[in-house]
Tab-separated table of N, CA and C in Angstrom:
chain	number	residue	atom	x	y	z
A	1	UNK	N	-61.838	55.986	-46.317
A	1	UNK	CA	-60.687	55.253	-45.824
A	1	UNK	C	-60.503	53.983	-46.637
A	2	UNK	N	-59.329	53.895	-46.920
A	2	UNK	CA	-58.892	52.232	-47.596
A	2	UNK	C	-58.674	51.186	-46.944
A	3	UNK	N	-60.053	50.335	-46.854
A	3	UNK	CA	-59.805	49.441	-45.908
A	3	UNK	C	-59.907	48.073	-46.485
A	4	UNK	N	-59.149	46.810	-45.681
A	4	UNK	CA	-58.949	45.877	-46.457
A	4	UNK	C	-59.141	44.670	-44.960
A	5	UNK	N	-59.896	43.817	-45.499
A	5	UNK	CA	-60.772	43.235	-44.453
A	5	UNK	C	-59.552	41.747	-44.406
A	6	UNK	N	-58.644	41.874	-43.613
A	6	UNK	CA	-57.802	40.443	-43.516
A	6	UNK	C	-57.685	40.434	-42.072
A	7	UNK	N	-58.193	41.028	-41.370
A	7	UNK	CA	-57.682	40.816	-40.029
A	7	UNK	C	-56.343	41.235	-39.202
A	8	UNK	N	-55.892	41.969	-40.190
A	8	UNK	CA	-54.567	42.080	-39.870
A	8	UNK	C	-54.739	43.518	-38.736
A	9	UNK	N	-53.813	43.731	-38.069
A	9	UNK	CA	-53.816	44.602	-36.771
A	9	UNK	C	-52.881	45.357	-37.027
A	10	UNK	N	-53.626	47.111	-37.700
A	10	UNK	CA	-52.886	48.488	-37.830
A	10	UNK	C	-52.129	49.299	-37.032
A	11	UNK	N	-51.666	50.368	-37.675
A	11	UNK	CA	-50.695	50.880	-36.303
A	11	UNK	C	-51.298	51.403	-35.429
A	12	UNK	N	-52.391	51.505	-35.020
A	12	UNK	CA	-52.808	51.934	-33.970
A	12	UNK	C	-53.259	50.742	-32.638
A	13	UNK	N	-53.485	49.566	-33.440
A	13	UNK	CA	-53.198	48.209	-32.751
A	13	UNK	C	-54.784	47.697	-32.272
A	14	UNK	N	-55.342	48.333	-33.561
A	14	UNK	CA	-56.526	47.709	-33.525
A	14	UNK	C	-56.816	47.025	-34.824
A	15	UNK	N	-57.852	45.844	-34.700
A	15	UNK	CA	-57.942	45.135	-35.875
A	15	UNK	C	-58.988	45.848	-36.926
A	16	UNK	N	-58.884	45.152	-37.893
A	16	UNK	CA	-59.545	46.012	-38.913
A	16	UNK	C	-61.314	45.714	-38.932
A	17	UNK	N	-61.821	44.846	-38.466
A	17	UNK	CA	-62.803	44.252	-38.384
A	17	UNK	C	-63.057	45.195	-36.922
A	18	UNK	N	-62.758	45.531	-35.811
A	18	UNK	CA	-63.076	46.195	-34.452
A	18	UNK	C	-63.178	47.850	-35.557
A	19	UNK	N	-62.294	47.930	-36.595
A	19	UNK	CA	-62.495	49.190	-37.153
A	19	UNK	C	-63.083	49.357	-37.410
A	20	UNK	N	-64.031	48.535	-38.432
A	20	UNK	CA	-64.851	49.070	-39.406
A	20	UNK	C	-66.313	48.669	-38.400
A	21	UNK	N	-66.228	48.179	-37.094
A	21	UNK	CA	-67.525	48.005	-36.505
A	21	UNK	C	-67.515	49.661	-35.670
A	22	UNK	N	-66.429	49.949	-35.319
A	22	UNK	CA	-66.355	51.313	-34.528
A	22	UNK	C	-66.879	52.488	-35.507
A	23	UNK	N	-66.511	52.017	-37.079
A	23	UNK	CA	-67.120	52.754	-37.974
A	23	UNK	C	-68.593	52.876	-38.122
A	24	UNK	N	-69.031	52.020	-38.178
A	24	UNK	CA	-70.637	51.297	-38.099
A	24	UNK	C	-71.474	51.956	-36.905
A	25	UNK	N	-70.897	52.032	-36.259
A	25	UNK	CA	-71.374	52.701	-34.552
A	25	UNK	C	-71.305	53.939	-34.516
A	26	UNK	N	-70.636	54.287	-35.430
A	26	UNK	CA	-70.571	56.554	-35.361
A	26	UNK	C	-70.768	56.905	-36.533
A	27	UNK	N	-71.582	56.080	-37.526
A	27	UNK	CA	-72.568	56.727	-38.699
A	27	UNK	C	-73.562	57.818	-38.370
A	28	UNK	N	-74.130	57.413	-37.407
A	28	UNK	CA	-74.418	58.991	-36.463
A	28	UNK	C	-73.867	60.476	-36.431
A	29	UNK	N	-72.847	59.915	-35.441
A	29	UNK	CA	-71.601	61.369	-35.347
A	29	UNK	C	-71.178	61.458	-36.767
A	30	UNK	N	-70.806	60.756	-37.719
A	30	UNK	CA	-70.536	61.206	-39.055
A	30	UNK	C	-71.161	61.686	-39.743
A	31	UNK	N	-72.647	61.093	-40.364
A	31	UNK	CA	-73.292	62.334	-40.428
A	31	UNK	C	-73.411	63.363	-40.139
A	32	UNK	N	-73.919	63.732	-39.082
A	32	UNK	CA	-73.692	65.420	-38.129
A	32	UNK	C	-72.198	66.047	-39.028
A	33	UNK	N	-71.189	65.690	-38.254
A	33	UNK	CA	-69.860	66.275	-38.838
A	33	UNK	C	-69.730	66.383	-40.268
A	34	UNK	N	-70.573	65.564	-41.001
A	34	UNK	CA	-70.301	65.556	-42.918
A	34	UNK	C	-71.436	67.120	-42.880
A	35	UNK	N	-72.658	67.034	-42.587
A	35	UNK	CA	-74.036	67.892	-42.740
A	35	UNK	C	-74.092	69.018	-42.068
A	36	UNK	N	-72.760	69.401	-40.828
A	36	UNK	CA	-73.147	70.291	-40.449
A	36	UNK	C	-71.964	71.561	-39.463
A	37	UNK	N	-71.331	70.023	-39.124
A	37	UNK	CA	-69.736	71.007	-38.699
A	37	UNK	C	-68.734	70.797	-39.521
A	38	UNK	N	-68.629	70.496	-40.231
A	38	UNK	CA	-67.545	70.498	-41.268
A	38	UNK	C	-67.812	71.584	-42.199
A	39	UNK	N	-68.805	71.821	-42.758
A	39	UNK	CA	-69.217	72.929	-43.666
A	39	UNK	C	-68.827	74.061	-42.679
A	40	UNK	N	-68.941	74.573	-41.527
A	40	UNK	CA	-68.917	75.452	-40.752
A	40	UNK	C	-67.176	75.874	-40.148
A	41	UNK	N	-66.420	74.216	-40.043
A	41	UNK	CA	-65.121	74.353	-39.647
A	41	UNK	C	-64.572	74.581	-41.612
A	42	UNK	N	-64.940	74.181	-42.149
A	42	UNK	CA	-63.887	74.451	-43.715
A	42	UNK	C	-64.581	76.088	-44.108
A	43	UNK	N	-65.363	76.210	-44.077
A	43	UNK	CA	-66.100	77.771	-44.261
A	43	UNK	C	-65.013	78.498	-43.799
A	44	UNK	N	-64.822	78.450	-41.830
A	44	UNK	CA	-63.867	79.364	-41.522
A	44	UNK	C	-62.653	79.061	-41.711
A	45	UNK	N	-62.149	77.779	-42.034
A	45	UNK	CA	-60.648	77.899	-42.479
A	45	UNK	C	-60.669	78.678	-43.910
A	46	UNK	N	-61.139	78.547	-44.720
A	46	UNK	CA	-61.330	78.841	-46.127
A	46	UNK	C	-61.171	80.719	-45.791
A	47	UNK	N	-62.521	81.319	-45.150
A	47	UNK	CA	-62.272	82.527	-44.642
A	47	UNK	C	-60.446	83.099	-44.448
A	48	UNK	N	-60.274	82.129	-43.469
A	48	UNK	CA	-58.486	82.740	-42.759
A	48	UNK	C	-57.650	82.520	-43.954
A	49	UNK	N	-58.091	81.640	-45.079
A	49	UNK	CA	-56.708	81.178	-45.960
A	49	UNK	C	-56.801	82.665	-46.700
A	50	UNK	N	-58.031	83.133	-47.458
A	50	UNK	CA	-58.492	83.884	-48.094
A	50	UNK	C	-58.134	85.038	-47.507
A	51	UNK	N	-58.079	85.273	-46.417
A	51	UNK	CA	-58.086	87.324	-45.802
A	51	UNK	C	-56.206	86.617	-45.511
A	52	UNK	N	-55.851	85.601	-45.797
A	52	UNK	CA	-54.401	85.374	-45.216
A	52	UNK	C	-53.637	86.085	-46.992
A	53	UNK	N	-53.878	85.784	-47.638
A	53	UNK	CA	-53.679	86.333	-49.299
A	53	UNK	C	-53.864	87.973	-48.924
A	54	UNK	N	-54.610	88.183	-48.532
A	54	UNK	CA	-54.550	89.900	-48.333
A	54	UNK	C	-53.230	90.388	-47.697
A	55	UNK	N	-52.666	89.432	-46.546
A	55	UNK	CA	-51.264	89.844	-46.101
A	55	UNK	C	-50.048	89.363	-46.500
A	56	UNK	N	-50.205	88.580	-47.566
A	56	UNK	CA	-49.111	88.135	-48.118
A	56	UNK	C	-49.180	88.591	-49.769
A	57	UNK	N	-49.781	89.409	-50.196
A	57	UNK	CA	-50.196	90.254	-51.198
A	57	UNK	C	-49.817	89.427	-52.638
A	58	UNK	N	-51.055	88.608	-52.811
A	58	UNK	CA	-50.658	87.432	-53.278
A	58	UNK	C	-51.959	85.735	-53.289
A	59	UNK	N	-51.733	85.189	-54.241
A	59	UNK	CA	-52.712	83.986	-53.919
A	59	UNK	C	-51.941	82.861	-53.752
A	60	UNK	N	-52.678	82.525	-52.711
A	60	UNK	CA	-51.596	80.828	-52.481
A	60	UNK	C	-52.555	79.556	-53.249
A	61	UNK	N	-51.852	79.126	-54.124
A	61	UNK	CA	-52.053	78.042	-54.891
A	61	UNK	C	-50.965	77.478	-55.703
A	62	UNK	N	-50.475	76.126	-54.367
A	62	UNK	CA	-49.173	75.589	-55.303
A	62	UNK	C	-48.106	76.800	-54.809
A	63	UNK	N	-48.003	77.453	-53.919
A	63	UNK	CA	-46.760	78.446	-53.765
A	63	UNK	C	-47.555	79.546	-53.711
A	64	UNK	N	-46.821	80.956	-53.650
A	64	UNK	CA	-47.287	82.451	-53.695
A	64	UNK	C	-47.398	82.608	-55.287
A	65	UNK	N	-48.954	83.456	-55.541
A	65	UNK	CA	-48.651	83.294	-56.812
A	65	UNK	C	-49.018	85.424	-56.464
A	66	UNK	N	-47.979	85.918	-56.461
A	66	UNK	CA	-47.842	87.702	-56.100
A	66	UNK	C	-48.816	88.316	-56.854
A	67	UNK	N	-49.624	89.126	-56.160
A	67	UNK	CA	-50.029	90.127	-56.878
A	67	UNK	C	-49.376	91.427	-57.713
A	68	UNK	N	-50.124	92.034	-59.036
A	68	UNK	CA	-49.252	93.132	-59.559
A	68	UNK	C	-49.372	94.522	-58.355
A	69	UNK	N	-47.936	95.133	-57.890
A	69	UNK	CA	-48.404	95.951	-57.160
A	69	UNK	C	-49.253	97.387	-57.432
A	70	UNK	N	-50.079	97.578	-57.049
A	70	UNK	CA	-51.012	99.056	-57.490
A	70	UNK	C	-49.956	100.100	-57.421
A	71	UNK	N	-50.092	101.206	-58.308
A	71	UNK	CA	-49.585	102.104	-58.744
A	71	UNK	C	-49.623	102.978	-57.619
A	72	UNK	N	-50.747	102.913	-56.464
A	72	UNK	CA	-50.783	104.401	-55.911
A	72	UNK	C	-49.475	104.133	-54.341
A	73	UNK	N	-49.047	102.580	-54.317
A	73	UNK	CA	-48.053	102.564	-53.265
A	73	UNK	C	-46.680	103.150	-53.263
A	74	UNK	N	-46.612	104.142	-52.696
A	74	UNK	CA	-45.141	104.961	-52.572
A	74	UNK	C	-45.685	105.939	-53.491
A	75	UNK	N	-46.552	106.207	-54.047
A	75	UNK	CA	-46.917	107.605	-54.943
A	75	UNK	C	-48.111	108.365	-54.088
A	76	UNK	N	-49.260	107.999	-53.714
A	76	UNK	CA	-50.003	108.898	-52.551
A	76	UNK	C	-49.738	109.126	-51.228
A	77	UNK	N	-49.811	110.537	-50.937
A	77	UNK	CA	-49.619	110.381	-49.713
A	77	UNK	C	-50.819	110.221	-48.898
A	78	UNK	N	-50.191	109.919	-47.324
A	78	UNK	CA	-51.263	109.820	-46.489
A	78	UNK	C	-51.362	108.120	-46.362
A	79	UNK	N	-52.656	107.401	-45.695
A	79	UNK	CA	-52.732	105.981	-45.744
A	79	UNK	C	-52.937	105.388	-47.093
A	80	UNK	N	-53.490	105.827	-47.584
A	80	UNK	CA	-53.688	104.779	-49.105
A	80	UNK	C	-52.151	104.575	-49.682
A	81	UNK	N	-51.173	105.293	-49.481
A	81	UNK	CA	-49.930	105.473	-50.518
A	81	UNK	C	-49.335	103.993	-49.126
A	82	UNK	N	-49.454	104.150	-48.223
A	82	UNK	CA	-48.827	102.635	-47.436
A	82	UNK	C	-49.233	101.765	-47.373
A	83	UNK	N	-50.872	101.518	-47.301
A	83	UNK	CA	-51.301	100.224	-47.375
A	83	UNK	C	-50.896	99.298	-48.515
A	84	UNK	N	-51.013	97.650	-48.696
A	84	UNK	CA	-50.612	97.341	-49.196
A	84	UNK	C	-51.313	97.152	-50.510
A	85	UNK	N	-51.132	96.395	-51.183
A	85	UNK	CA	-52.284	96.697	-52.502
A	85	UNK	C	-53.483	95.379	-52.132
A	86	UNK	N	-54.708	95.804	-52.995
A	86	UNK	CA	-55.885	95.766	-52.350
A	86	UNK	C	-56.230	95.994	-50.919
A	87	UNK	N	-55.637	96.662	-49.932
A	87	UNK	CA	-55.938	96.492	-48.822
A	87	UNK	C	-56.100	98.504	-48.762
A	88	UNK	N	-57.070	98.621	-47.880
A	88	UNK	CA	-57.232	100.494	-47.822
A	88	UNK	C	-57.649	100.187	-46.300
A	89	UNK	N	-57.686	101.850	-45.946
A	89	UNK	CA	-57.564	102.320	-44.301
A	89	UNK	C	-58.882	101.342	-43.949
A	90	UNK	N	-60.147	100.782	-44.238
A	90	UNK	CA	-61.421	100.479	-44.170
A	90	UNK	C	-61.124	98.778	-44.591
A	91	UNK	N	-60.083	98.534	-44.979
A	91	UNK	CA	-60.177	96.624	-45.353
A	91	UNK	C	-61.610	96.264	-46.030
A	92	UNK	N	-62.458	97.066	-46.597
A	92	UNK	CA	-63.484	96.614	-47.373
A	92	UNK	C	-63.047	94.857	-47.726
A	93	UNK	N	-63.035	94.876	-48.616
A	93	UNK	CA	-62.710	93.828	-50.098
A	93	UNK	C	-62.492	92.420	-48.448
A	94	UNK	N	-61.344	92.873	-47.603
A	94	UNK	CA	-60.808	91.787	-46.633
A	94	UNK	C	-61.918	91.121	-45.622
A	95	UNK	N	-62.249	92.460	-45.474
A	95	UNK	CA	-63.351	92.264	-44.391
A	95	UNK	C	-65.040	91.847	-44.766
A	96	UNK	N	-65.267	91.719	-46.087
A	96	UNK	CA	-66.126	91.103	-46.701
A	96	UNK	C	-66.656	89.979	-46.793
A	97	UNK	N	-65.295	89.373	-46.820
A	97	UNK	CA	-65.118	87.501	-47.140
A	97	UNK	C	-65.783	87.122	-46.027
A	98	UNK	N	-66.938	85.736	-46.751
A	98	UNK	CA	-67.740	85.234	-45.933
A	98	UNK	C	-68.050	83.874	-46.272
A	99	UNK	N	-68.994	83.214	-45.631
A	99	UNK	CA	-69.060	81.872	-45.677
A	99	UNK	C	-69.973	81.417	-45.275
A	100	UNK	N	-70.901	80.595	-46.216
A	100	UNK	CA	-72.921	80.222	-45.548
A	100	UNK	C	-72.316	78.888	-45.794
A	101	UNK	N	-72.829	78.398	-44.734
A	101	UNK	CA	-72.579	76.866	-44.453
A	101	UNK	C	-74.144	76.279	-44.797
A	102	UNK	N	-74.500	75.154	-45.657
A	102	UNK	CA	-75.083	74.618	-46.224
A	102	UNK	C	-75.293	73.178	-45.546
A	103	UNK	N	-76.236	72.542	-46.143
A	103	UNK	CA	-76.196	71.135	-45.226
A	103	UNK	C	-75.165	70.298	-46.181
A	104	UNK	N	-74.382	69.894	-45.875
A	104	UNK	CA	-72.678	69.343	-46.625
A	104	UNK	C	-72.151	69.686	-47.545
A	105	UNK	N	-72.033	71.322	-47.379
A	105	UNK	CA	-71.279	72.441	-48.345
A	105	UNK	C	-71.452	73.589	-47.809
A	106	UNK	N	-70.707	74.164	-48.217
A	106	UNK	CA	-70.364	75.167	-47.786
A	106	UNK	C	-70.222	76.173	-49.156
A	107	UNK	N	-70.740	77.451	-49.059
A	107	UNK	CA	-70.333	78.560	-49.554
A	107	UNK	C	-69.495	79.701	-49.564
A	108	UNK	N	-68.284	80.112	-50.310
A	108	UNK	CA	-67.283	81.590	-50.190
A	108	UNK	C	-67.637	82.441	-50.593
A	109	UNK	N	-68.236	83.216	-49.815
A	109	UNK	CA	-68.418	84.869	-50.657
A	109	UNK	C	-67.843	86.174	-50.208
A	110	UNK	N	-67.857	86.972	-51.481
A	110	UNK	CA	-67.432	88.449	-51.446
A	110	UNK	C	-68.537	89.265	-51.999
A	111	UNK	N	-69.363	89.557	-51.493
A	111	UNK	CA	-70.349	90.321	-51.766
A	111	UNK	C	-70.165	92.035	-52.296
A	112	UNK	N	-69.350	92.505	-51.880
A	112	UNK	CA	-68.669	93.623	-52.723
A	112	UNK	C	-68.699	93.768	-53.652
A	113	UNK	N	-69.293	94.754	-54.193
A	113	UNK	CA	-69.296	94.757	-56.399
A	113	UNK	C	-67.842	94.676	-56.982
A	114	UNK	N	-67.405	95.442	-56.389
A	114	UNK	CA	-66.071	94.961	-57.378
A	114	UNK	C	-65.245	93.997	-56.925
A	115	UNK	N	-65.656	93.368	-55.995
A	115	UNK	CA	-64.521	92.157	-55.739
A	115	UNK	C	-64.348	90.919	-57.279
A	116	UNK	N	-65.067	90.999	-58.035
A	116	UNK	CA	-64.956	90.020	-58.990
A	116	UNK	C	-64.267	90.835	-60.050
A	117	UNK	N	-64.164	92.213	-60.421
A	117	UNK	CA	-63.077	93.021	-60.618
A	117	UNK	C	-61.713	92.790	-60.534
A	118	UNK	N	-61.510	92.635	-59.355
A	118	UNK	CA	-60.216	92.636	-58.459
A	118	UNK	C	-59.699	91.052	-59.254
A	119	UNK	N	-60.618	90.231	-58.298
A	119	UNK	CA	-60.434	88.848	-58.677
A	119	UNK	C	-60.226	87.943	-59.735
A	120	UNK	N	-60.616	88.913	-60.849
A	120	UNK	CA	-60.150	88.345	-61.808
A	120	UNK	C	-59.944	88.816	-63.237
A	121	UNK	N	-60.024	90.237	-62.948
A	121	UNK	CA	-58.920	91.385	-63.935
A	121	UNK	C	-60.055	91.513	-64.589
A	122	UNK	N	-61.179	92.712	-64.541
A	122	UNK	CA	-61.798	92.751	-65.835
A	122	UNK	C	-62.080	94.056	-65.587
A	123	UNK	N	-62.734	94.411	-66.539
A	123	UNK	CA	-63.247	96.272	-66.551
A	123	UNK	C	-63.441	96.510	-65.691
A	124	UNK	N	-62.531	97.489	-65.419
A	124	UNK	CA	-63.111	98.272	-64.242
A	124	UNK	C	-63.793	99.907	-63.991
A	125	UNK	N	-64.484	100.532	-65.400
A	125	UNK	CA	-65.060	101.117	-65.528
A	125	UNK	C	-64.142	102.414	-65.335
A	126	UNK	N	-62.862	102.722	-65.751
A	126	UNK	CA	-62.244	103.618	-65.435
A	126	UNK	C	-62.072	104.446	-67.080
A	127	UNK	N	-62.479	104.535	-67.359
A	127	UNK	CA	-61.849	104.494	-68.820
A	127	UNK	C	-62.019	103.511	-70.067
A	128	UNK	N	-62.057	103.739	-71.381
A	128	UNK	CA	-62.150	102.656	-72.192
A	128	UNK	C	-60.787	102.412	-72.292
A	129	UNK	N	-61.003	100.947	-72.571
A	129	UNK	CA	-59.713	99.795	-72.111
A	129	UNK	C	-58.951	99.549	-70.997
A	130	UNK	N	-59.876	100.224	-70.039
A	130	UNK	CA	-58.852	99.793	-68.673
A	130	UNK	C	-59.019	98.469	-67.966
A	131	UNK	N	-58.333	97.856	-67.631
A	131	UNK	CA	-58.968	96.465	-67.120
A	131	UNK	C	-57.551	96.362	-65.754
A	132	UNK	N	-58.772	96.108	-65.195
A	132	UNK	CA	-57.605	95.757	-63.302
A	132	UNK	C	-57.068	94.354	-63.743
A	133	UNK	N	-55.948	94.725	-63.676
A	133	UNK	CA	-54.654	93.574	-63.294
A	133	UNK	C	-55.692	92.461	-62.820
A	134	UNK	N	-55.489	91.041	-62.601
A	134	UNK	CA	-55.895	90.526	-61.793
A	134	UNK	C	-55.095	89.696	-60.553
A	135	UNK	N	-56.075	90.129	-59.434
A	135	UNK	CA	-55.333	90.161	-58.368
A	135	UNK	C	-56.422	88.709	-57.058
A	136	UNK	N	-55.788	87.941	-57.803
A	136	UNK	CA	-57.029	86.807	-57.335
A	136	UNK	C	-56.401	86.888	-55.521
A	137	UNK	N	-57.923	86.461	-54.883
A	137	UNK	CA	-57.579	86.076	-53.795
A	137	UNK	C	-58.260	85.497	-53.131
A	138	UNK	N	-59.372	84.737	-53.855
A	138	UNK	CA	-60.486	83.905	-53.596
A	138	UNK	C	-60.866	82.814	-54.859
A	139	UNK	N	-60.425	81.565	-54.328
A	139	UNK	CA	-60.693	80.373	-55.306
A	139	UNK	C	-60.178	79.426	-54.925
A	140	UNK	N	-59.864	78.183	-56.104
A	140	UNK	CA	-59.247	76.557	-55.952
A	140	UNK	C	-58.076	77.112	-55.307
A	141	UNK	N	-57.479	76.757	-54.291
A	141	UNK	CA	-56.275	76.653	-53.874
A	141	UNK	C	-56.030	75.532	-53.222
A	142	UNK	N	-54.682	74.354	-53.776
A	142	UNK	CA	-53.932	72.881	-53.166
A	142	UNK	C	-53.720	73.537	-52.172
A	143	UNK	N	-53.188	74.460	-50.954
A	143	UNK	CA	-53.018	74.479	-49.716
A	143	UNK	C	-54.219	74.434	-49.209
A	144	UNK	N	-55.522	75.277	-49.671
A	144	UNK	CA	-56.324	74.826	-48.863
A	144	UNK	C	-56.973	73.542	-48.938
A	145	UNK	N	-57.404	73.005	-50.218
A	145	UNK	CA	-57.249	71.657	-49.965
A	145	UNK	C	-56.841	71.222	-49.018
A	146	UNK	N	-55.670	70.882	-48.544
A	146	UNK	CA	-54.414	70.252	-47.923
A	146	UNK	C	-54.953	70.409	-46.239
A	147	UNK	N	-55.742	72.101	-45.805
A	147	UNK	CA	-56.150	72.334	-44.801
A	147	UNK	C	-57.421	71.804	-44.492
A	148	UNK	N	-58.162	71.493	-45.474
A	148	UNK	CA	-59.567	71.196	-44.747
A	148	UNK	C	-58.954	69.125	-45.246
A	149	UNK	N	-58.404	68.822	-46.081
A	149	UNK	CA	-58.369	67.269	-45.326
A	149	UNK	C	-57.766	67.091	-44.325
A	150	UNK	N	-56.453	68.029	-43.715
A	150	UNK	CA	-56.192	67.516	-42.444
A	150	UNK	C	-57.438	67.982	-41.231
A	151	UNK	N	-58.204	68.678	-41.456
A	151	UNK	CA	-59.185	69.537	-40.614
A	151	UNK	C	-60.123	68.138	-40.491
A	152	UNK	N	-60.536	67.670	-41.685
A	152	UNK	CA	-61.177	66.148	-41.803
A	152	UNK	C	-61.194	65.392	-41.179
A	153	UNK	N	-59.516	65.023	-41.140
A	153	UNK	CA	-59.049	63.702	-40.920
A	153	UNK	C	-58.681	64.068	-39.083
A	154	UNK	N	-58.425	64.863	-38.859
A	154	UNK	CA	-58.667	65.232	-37.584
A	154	UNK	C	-59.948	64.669	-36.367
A	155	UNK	N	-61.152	65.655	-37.418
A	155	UNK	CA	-62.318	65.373	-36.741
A	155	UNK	C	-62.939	63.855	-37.334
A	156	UNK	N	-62.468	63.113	-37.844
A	156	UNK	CA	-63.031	61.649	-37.766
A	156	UNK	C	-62.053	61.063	-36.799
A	157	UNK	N	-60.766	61.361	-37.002
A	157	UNK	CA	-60.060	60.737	-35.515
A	157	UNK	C	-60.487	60.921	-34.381
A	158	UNK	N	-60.980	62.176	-33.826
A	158	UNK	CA	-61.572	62.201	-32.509
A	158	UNK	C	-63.297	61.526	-32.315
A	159	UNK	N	-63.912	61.272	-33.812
A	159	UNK	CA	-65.036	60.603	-33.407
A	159	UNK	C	-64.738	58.825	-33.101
A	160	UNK	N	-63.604	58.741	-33.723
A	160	UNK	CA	-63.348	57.036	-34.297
A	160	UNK	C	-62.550	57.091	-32.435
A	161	UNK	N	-61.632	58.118	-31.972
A	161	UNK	CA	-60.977	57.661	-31.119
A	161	UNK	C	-60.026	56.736	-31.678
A	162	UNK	N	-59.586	57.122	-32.872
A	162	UNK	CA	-58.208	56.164	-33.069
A	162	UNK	C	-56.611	56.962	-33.492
């Protein structure tokens, strides 16, 4: 937080000096929340942003950035020819995505062999020279950013009570 020690009284109509002592007093609760629920609340937002790209067939970073559509949609019949691309009757690849919460970090994983395939266009053992499109749907993304600082700034408001 940018704080500037004049005494002056913020919009919440507390002074800045009562702030930064209310701060001083929940170094406690902040810790905890930096070491142990925050890794656990951004883990599962990160999870929903990530399996949320599976239904919008596509990576969100900065806008939709679309996936190329797979060849077998509207050409097989049966479920594989409707599902959408990367997604099959079993959601493997979707239902994979996971998240080990660390003491103030957190980890994204896809444990699936070919999810790094998928993710980021490389051989895919079909043939010489075949290489999968890449069809990212796990990485840096500014929206999620955007979700875990308001997720942040949330949970220090309810420890600060301001």
């Amino acid at each position: 937080f940018p704080v500037t020690i004049n005494n002056e009284i913020n919009k919440n109509g507390m002074k800045e000096e009562e702030f930064l002592k209310k701060v001083e007093e929940s170094v406690p609760q902040i810790e905890q929340l930096i070491s142990r629920k925050l890794p656990v609340m951004a883990g599962r937002t990160a999870k929903d942003h990530f399996q949320e790209n599976f239904d919008k067939s596509g990576f969100v970073d900065g806008g939709l950035n679309p996936w190329k559509p797979s060849k077998r949609i509207g050409h097989t019949k049966g479920a594989n020819g409707s599902n959408k691309t990367l997604l099959s009757g079993r959601n493997h690849l979707y239902s994979s995505i996971n998240y080990v919460p660390g003491d103030a970090e957190v980890s994204i994983q896809d444990r699936v062999p070919y999810a790094a395939v998928h993710n980021e266009g490389l051989h895919a053992g079909r043939g010489k020279g075949f290489e999968m499109p890449r069809r990212q749907f796990i990485g840096k993304s500014r929206e999620l950013d955007e979700k875990i600082e308001k997720l942040i700034e949330q949970e220090l408001e309810k420890i600060l009570k301001i």
